[in-house]
Amino acid sequence: MTPAELVALAKEAMTRAYAPYSGCTVGAALLTQDGKVYTGCNIENAAFTPTCCAERTAFFEAVAKGERDFAAIAVVGGRNGEITGLFPPCGVCRQVMMEFCEPDFLIHMGGAGDEIVTVPLGEFLPYGFNGEGQLDKNS
Ligand code: THU
Protein backbone atom coordinates (compact mmCIF):
# COMPACT_ATOMS: atom_id res chain seq x y z
CA MET A 1 0.00 0.00 0.00
CA THR A 2 1.62 3.25 -1.13
CA PRO A 3 1.04 6.61 0.62
CA ALA A 4 -0.93 7.74 -2.45
CA GLU A 5 -3.20 4.69 -2.24
CA LEU A 6 -3.79 5.29 1.46
CA VAL A 7 -4.56 8.98 0.83
CA ALA A 8 -7.05 7.94 -1.88
CA LEU A 9 -8.88 5.78 0.69
CA ALA A 10 -8.89 8.71 3.14
CA LYS A 11 -10.44 10.92 0.44
CA GLU A 12 -13.16 8.32 -0.12
CA ALA A 13 -13.85 8.18 3.64
CA MET A 14 -14.03 11.98 3.73
CA THR A 15 -17.15 11.82 1.54
CA ARG A 16 -18.93 10.11 4.44
CA ALA A 17 -18.10 12.84 6.99
CA TYR A 18 -20.99 14.14 9.07
CA ALA A 19 -20.07 17.77 9.63
CA PRO A 20 -23.17 20.00 9.58
CA TYR A 21 -21.80 22.33 12.27
CA SER A 22 -18.22 23.15 11.23
CA GLY A 23 -18.49 22.40 7.54
CA CYS A 24 -15.04 20.75 7.79
CA THR A 25 -15.11 17.28 6.30
CA VAL A 26 -12.25 14.97 7.24
CA GLY A 27 -11.26 11.46 6.19
CA ALA A 28 -8.65 9.05 7.52
CA ALA A 29 -7.28 5.68 6.42
CA LEU A 30 -5.34 3.66 8.98
CA LEU A 31 -2.93 0.97 7.79
CA THR A 32 -2.12 -1.99 10.04
CA GLN A 33 1.30 -3.63 10.09
CA ASP A 34 -0.15 -6.60 8.21
CA GLY A 35 -1.68 -4.50 5.46
CA LYS A 36 -5.31 -4.04 6.46
CA VAL A 37 -6.95 -0.62 6.21
CA TYR A 38 -9.59 0.90 8.50
CA THR A 39 -11.16 4.17 7.43
CA GLY A 40 -12.93 6.86 9.40
CA CYS A 41 -14.61 10.23 8.99
CA ASN A 42 -15.44 12.97 11.45
CA ILE A 43 -18.84 12.67 13.09
CA GLU A 44 -20.17 15.87 14.64
CA ASN A 45 -22.91 16.39 17.19
CA ALA A 46 -25.35 19.18 18.07
CA ALA A 47 -23.79 19.27 21.54
CA PHE A 48 -20.35 19.78 19.89
CA THR A 49 -18.14 18.00 22.47
CA PRO A 50 -19.30 14.48 21.51
CA THR A 51 -17.78 15.08 18.06
CA CYS A 52 -15.27 12.44 17.02
CA CYS A 53 -12.44 13.22 14.61
CA ALA A 54 -11.84 11.09 11.53
CA GLU A 55 -8.55 9.71 12.86
CA ARG A 56 -10.08 8.53 16.12
CA THR A 57 -13.06 7.02 14.32
CA ALA A 58 -10.59 4.92 12.32
CA PHE A 59 -8.48 3.99 15.36
CA PHE A 60 -11.44 3.07 17.53
CA GLU A 61 -12.96 0.87 14.86
CA ALA A 62 -9.64 -0.87 14.26
CA VAL A 63 -8.95 -1.43 17.96
CA ALA A 64 -12.51 -2.63 18.51
CA LYS A 65 -11.88 -5.21 15.78
CA GLY A 66 -8.77 -6.45 17.60
CA GLU A 67 -6.02 -4.54 15.81
CA ARG A 68 -3.08 -3.23 17.83
CA ASP A 69 -0.20 -2.89 15.38
CA PHE A 70 -0.28 0.09 13.07
CA ALA A 71 2.09 1.33 10.38
CA ALA A 72 0.62 4.58 9.05
CA ILE A 73 -2.42 6.80 8.70
CA ALA A 74 -3.49 9.06 5.85
CA VAL A 75 -5.51 12.17 6.68
CA VAL A 76 -7.29 14.66 4.43
CA GLY A 77 -9.75 17.40 5.18
CA GLY A 78 -11.16 20.73 4.19
CA ARG A 79 -14.15 22.99 4.23
CA ASN A 80 -17.26 21.89 2.36
CA GLY A 81 -15.63 18.81 0.93
CA GLU A 82 -12.80 20.70 -0.75
CA ILE A 83 -9.15 19.89 -0.02
CA THR A 84 -7.20 23.12 -0.36
CA GLY A 85 -4.23 22.25 1.86
CA LEU A 86 -2.90 19.91 4.52
CA PHE A 87 -5.15 18.99 7.46
CA PRO A 88 -2.83 17.95 10.33
CA PRO A 89 -4.25 15.77 13.13
CA CYS A 90 -5.40 17.58 16.27
CA GLY A 91 -3.64 17.08 19.61
CA VAL A 92 -6.26 14.68 20.95
CA CYS A 93 -5.82 12.42 17.92
CA ARG A 94 -2.03 12.57 18.26
CA GLN A 95 -2.42 11.39 21.86
CA VAL A 96 -4.63 8.48 20.74
CA MET A 97 -2.00 7.57 18.13
CA MET A 98 0.66 7.62 20.86
CA GLU A 99 -1.34 5.10 22.88
CA PHE A 100 -1.00 2.46 20.16
CA CYS A 101 1.90 3.51 17.96
CA GLU A 102 5.65 3.92 18.07
CA PRO A 103 7.35 7.24 17.21
CA ASP A 104 8.08 5.92 13.69
CA PHE A 105 4.36 5.57 12.90
CA LEU A 106 3.83 7.62 9.73
CA ILE A 107 1.21 10.32 9.22
CA HIS A 108 0.60 11.01 5.52
CA MET A 109 -1.23 14.30 5.02
CA GLY A 110 -2.86 14.73 1.65
CA GLY A 111 -3.06 18.30 0.39
CA ALA A 112 -4.31 19.97 -2.77
CA GLY A 113 -3.89 17.87 -5.90
CA ASP A 114 -1.35 15.08 -5.48
CA GLU A 115 0.58 16.70 -2.62
CA ILE A 116 1.43 14.35 0.26
CA VAL A 117 3.50 15.37 3.28
CA THR A 118 4.65 12.63 5.63
CA VAL A 119 5.62 13.25 9.26
CA PRO A 120 6.41 10.56 11.86
CA LEU A 121 4.36 10.62 15.06
CA GLY A 122 7.51 11.24 17.10
CA GLU A 123 7.88 14.62 15.41
CA PHE A 124 4.22 15.49 15.78
CA LEU A 125 4.04 14.62 19.48
CA PRO A 126 7.41 14.88 21.23
CA TYR A 127 7.21 14.75 25.02
CA GLY A 128 3.78 13.11 24.72
CA PHE A 129 1.99 11.85 27.83
CA ASN A 130 2.77 8.17 28.39
CA GLY A 131 0.96 7.60 31.69
CA GLU A 132 4.19 7.35 33.65
CA GLY A 133 5.12 11.00 33.96
CA GLN A 134 8.61 10.60 32.53
CA LEU A 135 9.97 13.42 30.41
CA ASP A 136 11.30 11.47 27.45
CA LYS A 137 11.19 13.12 24.06
CA ASN A 138 9.86 9.95 22.44
CA SER A 139 8.91 7.22 24.85
N1 THU B 1 -11.34 17.15 12.89
C1 THU B 1 -10.92 15.90 12.54
O1 THU B 1 -11.72 15.07 12.08
N2 THU B 1 -9.61 15.59 12.73
C2 THU B 1 -8.69 16.43 13.26
O2 THU B 1 -7.56 16.02 13.51
C3 THU B 1 -9.03 17.83 13.51
C4 THU B 1 -10.48 18.16 13.46
C5 THU B 1 -12.76 17.50 12.71
C6 THU B 1 -13.52 17.69 14.00
C7 THU B 1 -14.62 18.62 13.57
O3 THU B 1 -15.69 17.83 13.06
C8 THU B 1 -14.02 19.41 12.43
O4 THU B 1 -12.87 18.73 12.01
C9 THU B 1 -13.64 20.84 12.82
O5 THU B 1 -12.84 20.87 13.93
PDB file of C-alpha atoms and ligand atoms in Angstrom:
ATOM      1  CA  MET A   1       0.000   0.000   0.000  1.00  0.00           C
ATOM      2  CA  THR A   2       1.619   3.253  -1.129  1.00  0.00           C
ATOM      3  CA  PRO A   3       1.036   6.606   0.624  1.00  0.00           C
ATOM      4  CA  ALA A   4      -0.931   7.741  -2.454  1.00  0.00           C
ATOM      5  CA  GLU A   5      -3.197   4.690  -2.243  1.00  0.00           C
ATOM      6  CA  LEU A   6      -3.790   5.292   1.461  1.00  0.00           C
ATOM      7  CA  VAL A   7      -4.560   8.982   0.830  1.00  0.00           C
ATOM      8  CA  ALA A   8      -7.054   7.936  -1.878  1.00  0.00           C
ATOM      9  CA  LEU A   9      -8.883   5.782   0.690  1.00  0.00           C
ATOM     10  CA  ALA A  10      -8.890   8.709   3.143  1.00  0.00           C
ATOM     11  CA  LYS A  11     -10.442  10.920   0.444  1.00  0.00           C
ATOM     12  CA  GLU A  12     -13.158   8.322  -0.118  1.00  0.00           C
ATOM     13  CA  ALA A  13     -13.846   8.178   3.642  1.00  0.00           C
ATOM     14  CA  MET A  14     -14.033  11.975   3.732  1.00  0.00           C
ATOM     15  CA  THR A  15     -17.147  11.816   1.539  1.00  0.00           C
ATOM     16  CA  ARG A  16     -18.934  10.111   4.442  1.00  0.00           C
ATOM     17  CA  ALA A  17     -18.101  12.845   6.994  1.00  0.00           C
ATOM     18  CA  TYR A  18     -20.994  14.138   9.072  1.00  0.00           C
ATOM     19  CA  ALA A  19     -20.071  17.774   9.634  1.00  0.00           C
ATOM     20  CA  PRO A  20     -23.173  20.001   9.577  1.00  0.00           C
ATOM     21  CA  TYR A  21     -21.800  22.333  12.267  1.00  0.00           C
ATOM     22  CA  SER A  22     -18.221  23.151  11.230  1.00  0.00           C
ATOM     23  CA  GLY A  23     -18.486  22.396   7.536  1.00  0.00           C
ATOM     24  CA  CYS A  24     -15.040  20.746   7.785  1.00  0.00           C
ATOM     25  CA  THR A  25     -15.107  17.281   6.298  1.00  0.00           C
ATOM     26  CA  VAL A  26     -12.245  14.968   7.241  1.00  0.00           C
ATOM     27  CA  GLY A  27     -11.259  11.456   6.191  1.00  0.00           C
ATOM     28  CA  ALA A  28      -8.648   9.049   7.524  1.00  0.00           C
ATOM     29  CA  ALA A  29      -7.285   5.675   6.417  1.00  0.00           C
ATOM     30  CA  LEU A  30      -5.340   3.662   8.984  1.00  0.00           C
ATOM     31  CA  LEU A  31      -2.931   0.966   7.788  1.00  0.00           C
ATOM     32  CA  THR A  32      -2.121  -1.993  10.036  1.00  0.00           C
ATOM     33  CA  GLN A  33       1.304  -3.633  10.095  1.00  0.00           C
ATOM     34  CA  ASP A  34      -0.146  -6.599   8.205  1.00  0.00           C
ATOM     35  CA  GLY A  35      -1.677  -4.497   5.455  1.00  0.00           C
ATOM     36  CA  LYS A  36      -5.314  -4.042   6.462  1.00  0.00           C
ATOM     37  CA  VAL A  37      -6.954  -0.618   6.208  1.00  0.00           C
ATOM     38  CA  TYR A  38      -9.594   0.902   8.505  1.00  0.00           C
ATOM     39  CA  THR A  39     -11.161   4.166   7.430  1.00  0.00           C
ATOM     40  CA  GLY A  40     -12.930   6.865   9.399  1.00  0.00           C
ATOM     41  CA  CYS A  41     -14.613  10.229   8.986  1.00  0.00           C
ATOM     42  CA  ASN A  42     -15.444  12.974  11.446  1.00  0.00           C
ATOM     43  CA  ILE A  43     -18.839  12.665  13.094  1.00  0.00           C
ATOM     44  CA  GLU A  44     -20.171  15.868  14.643  1.00  0.00           C
ATOM     45  CA  ASN A  45     -22.905  16.386  17.191  1.00  0.00           C
ATOM     46  CA  ALA A  46     -25.351  19.182  18.066  1.00  0.00           C
ATOM     47  CA  ALA A  47     -23.793  19.268  21.535  1.00  0.00           C
ATOM     48  CA  PHE A  48     -20.352  19.776  19.886  1.00  0.00           C
ATOM     49  CA  THR A  49     -18.143  17.998  22.474  1.00  0.00           C
ATOM     50  CA  PRO A  50     -19.297  14.475  21.511  1.00  0.00           C
ATOM     51  CA  THR A  51     -17.780  15.079  18.062  1.00  0.00           C
ATOM     52  CA  CYS A  52     -15.268  12.437  17.018  1.00  0.00           C
ATOM     53  CA  CYS A  53     -12.442  13.219  14.609  1.00  0.00           C
ATOM     54  CA  ALA A  54     -11.843  11.093  11.526  1.00  0.00           C
ATOM     55  CA  GLU A  55      -8.551   9.711  12.856  1.00  0.00           C
ATOM     56  CA  ARG A  56     -10.083   8.532  16.117  1.00  0.00           C
ATOM     57  CA  THR A  57     -13.062   7.020  14.317  1.00  0.00           C
ATOM     58  CA  ALA A  58     -10.586   4.916  12.317  1.00  0.00           C
ATOM     59  CA  PHE A  59      -8.476   3.993  15.356  1.00  0.00           C
ATOM     60  CA  PHE A  60     -11.436   3.072  17.528  1.00  0.00           C
ATOM     61  CA  GLU A  61     -12.961   0.875  14.856  1.00  0.00           C
ATOM     62  CA  ALA A  62      -9.643  -0.873  14.258  1.00  0.00           C
ATOM     63  CA  VAL A  63      -8.946  -1.430  17.959  1.00  0.00           C
ATOM     64  CA  ALA A  64     -12.509  -2.635  18.509  1.00  0.00           C
ATOM     65  CA  LYS A  65     -11.877  -5.213  15.780  1.00  0.00           C
ATOM     66  CA  GLY A  66      -8.770  -6.452  17.600  1.00  0.00           C
ATOM     67  CA  GLU A  67      -6.021  -4.538  15.806  1.00  0.00           C
ATOM     68  CA  ARG A  68      -3.081  -3.227  17.829  1.00  0.00           C
ATOM     69  CA  ASP A  69      -0.199  -2.889  15.377  1.00  0.00           C
ATOM     70  CA  PHE A  70      -0.282   0.085  13.071  1.00  0.00           C
ATOM     71  CA  ALA A  71       2.090   1.332  10.375  1.00  0.00           C
ATOM     72  CA  ALA A  72       0.624   4.576   9.051  1.00  0.00           C
ATOM     73  CA  ILE A  73      -2.417   6.798   8.700  1.00  0.00           C
ATOM     74  CA  ALA A  74      -3.494   9.063   5.855  1.00  0.00           C
ATOM     75  CA  VAL A  75      -5.513  12.173   6.680  1.00  0.00           C
ATOM     76  CA  VAL A  76      -7.287  14.656   4.426  1.00  0.00           C
ATOM     77  CA  GLY A  77      -9.754  17.404   5.179  1.00  0.00           C
ATOM     78  CA  GLY A  78     -11.157  20.727   4.190  1.00  0.00           C
ATOM     79  CA  ARG A  79     -14.152  22.990   4.229  1.00  0.00           C
ATOM     80  CA  ASN A  80     -17.265  21.890   2.363  1.00  0.00           C
ATOM     81  CA  GLY A  81     -15.629  18.812   0.932  1.00  0.00           C
ATOM     82  CA  GLU A  82     -12.796  20.703  -0.754  1.00  0.00           C
ATOM     83  CA  ILE A  83      -9.154  19.891  -0.017  1.00  0.00           C
ATOM     84  CA  THR A  84      -7.199  23.118  -0.359  1.00  0.00           C
ATOM     85  CA  GLY A  85      -4.230  22.249   1.862  1.00  0.00           C
ATOM     86  CA  LEU A  86      -2.895  19.910   4.524  1.00  0.00           C
ATOM     87  CA  PHE A  87      -5.146  18.990   7.462  1.00  0.00           C
ATOM     88  CA  PRO A  88      -2.828  17.945  10.332  1.00  0.00           C
ATOM     89  CA  PRO A  89      -4.254  15.769  13.132  1.00  0.00           C
ATOM     90  CA  CYS A  90      -5.396  17.577  16.269  1.00  0.00           C
ATOM     91  CA  GLY A  91      -3.643  17.083  19.606  1.00  0.00           C
ATOM     92  CA  VAL A  92      -6.257  14.679  20.949  1.00  0.00           C
ATOM     93  CA  CYS A  93      -5.823  12.417  17.916  1.00  0.00           C
ATOM     94  CA  ARG A  94      -2.034  12.571  18.260  1.00  0.00           C
ATOM     95  CA  GLN A  95      -2.423  11.393  21.859  1.00  0.00           C
ATOM     96  CA  VAL A  96      -4.631   8.483  20.742  1.00  0.00           C
ATOM     97  CA  MET A  97      -1.998   7.574  18.134  1.00  0.00           C
ATOM     98  CA  MET A  98       0.659   7.624  20.856  1.00  0.00           C
ATOM     99  CA  GLU A  99      -1.337   5.099  22.875  1.00  0.00           C
ATOM    100  CA  PHE A 100      -0.997   2.464  20.164  1.00  0.00           C
ATOM    101  CA  CYS A 101       1.905   3.515  17.957  1.00  0.00           C
ATOM    102  CA  GLU A 102       5.654   3.919  18.072  1.00  0.00           C
ATOM    103  CA  PRO A 103       7.355   7.240  17.207  1.00  0.00           C
ATOM    104  CA  ASP A 104       8.077   5.920  13.694  1.00  0.00           C
ATOM    105  CA  PHE A 105       4.360   5.569  12.902  1.00  0.00           C
ATOM    106  CA  LEU A 106       3.834   7.616   9.730  1.00  0.00           C
ATOM    107  CA  ILE A 107       1.214  10.322   9.219  1.00  0.00           C
ATOM    108  CA  HIS A 108       0.600  11.014   5.524  1.00  0.00           C
ATOM    109  CA  MET A 109      -1.235  14.302   5.025  1.00  0.00           C
ATOM    110  CA  GLY A 110      -2.857  14.733   1.650  1.00  0.00           C
ATOM    111  CA  GLY A 111      -3.064  18.300   0.394  1.00  0.00           C
ATOM    112  CA  ALA A 112      -4.313  19.967  -2.770  1.00  0.00           C
ATOM    113  CA  GLY A 113      -3.886  17.870  -5.903  1.00  0.00           C
ATOM    114  CA  ASP A 114      -1.355  15.079  -5.479  1.00  0.00           C
ATOM    115  CA  GLU A 115       0.579  16.701  -2.623  1.00  0.00           C
ATOM    116  CA  ILE A 116       1.426  14.346   0.259  1.00  0.00           C
ATOM    117  CA  VAL A 117       3.498  15.373   3.276  1.00  0.00           C
ATOM    118  CA  THR A 118       4.646  12.628   5.632  1.00  0.00           C
ATOM    119  CA  VAL A 119       5.622  13.251   9.259  1.00  0.00           C
ATOM    120  CA  PRO A 120       6.409  10.557  11.860  1.00  0.00           C
ATOM    121  CA  LEU A 121       4.365  10.621  15.058  1.00  0.00           C
ATOM    122  CA  GLY A 122       7.511  11.236  17.097  1.00  0.00           C
ATOM    123  CA  GLU A 123       7.882  14.616  15.410  1.00  0.00           C
ATOM    124  CA  PHE A 124       4.221  15.489  15.785  1.00  0.00           C
ATOM    125  CA  LEU A 125       4.039  14.619  19.478  1.00  0.00           C
ATOM    126  CA  PRO A 126       7.414  14.883  21.228  1.00  0.00           C
ATOM    127  CA  TYR A 127       7.215  14.750  25.019  1.00  0.00           C
ATOM    128  CA  GLY A 128       3.782  13.106  24.725  1.00  0.00           C
ATOM    129  CA  PHE A 129       1.992  11.854  27.833  1.00  0.00           C
ATOM    130  CA  ASN A 130       2.770   8.171  28.392  1.00  0.00           C
ATOM    131  CA  GLY A 131       0.958   7.601  31.686  1.00  0.00           C
ATOM    132  CA  GLU A 132       4.188   7.350  33.654  1.00  0.00           C
ATOM    133  CA  GLY A 133       5.120  10.995  33.964  1.00  0.00           C
ATOM    134  CA  GLN A 134       8.610  10.604  32.535  1.00  0.00           C
ATOM    135  CA  LEU A 135       9.966  13.419  30.409  1.00  0.00           C
ATOM    136  CA  ASP A 136      11.300  11.472  27.448  1.00  0.00           C
ATOM    137  CA  LYS A 137      11.191  13.121  24.060  1.00  0.00           C
ATOM    138  CA  ASN A 138       9.856   9.948  22.443  1.00  0.00           C
ATOM    139  CA  SER A 139       8.906   7.216  24.849  1.00  0.00           C
TER     140      SER A 139
HETATM  141  N1  THU B   1     -11.344  17.153  12.895  1.00  0.00           N
HETATM  142  C1  THU B   1     -10.925  15.900  12.541  1.00  0.00           C
HETATM  143  O1  THU B   1     -11.723  15.072  12.077  1.00  0.00           O
HETATM  144  N2  THU B   1      -9.611  15.592  12.728  1.00  0.00           N
HETATM  145  C2  THU B   1      -8.689  16.432  13.257  1.00  0.00           C
HETATM  146  O2  THU B   1      -7.565  16.019  13.508  1.00  0.00           O
HETATM  147  C3  THU B   1      -9.030  17.831  13.510  1.00  0.00           C
HETATM  148  C4  THU B   1     -10.479  18.165  13.464  1.00  0.00           C
HETATM  149  C5  THU B   1     -12.757  17.501  12.714  1.00  0.00           C
HETATM  150  C6  THU B   1     -13.523  17.689  13.995  1.00  0.00           C
HETATM  151  C7  THU B   1     -14.621  18.615  13.570  1.00  0.00           C
HETATM  152  O3  THU B   1     -15.689  17.829  13.064  1.00  0.00           O
HETATM  153  C8  THU B   1     -14.025  19.412  12.435  1.00  0.00           C
HETATM  154  O4  THU B   1     -12.869  18.729  12.013  1.00  0.00           O
HETATM  155  C9  THU B   1     -13.642  20.844  12.819  1.00  0.00           C
HETATM  156  O5  THU B   1     -12.842  20.870  13.930  1.00  0.00           O
END
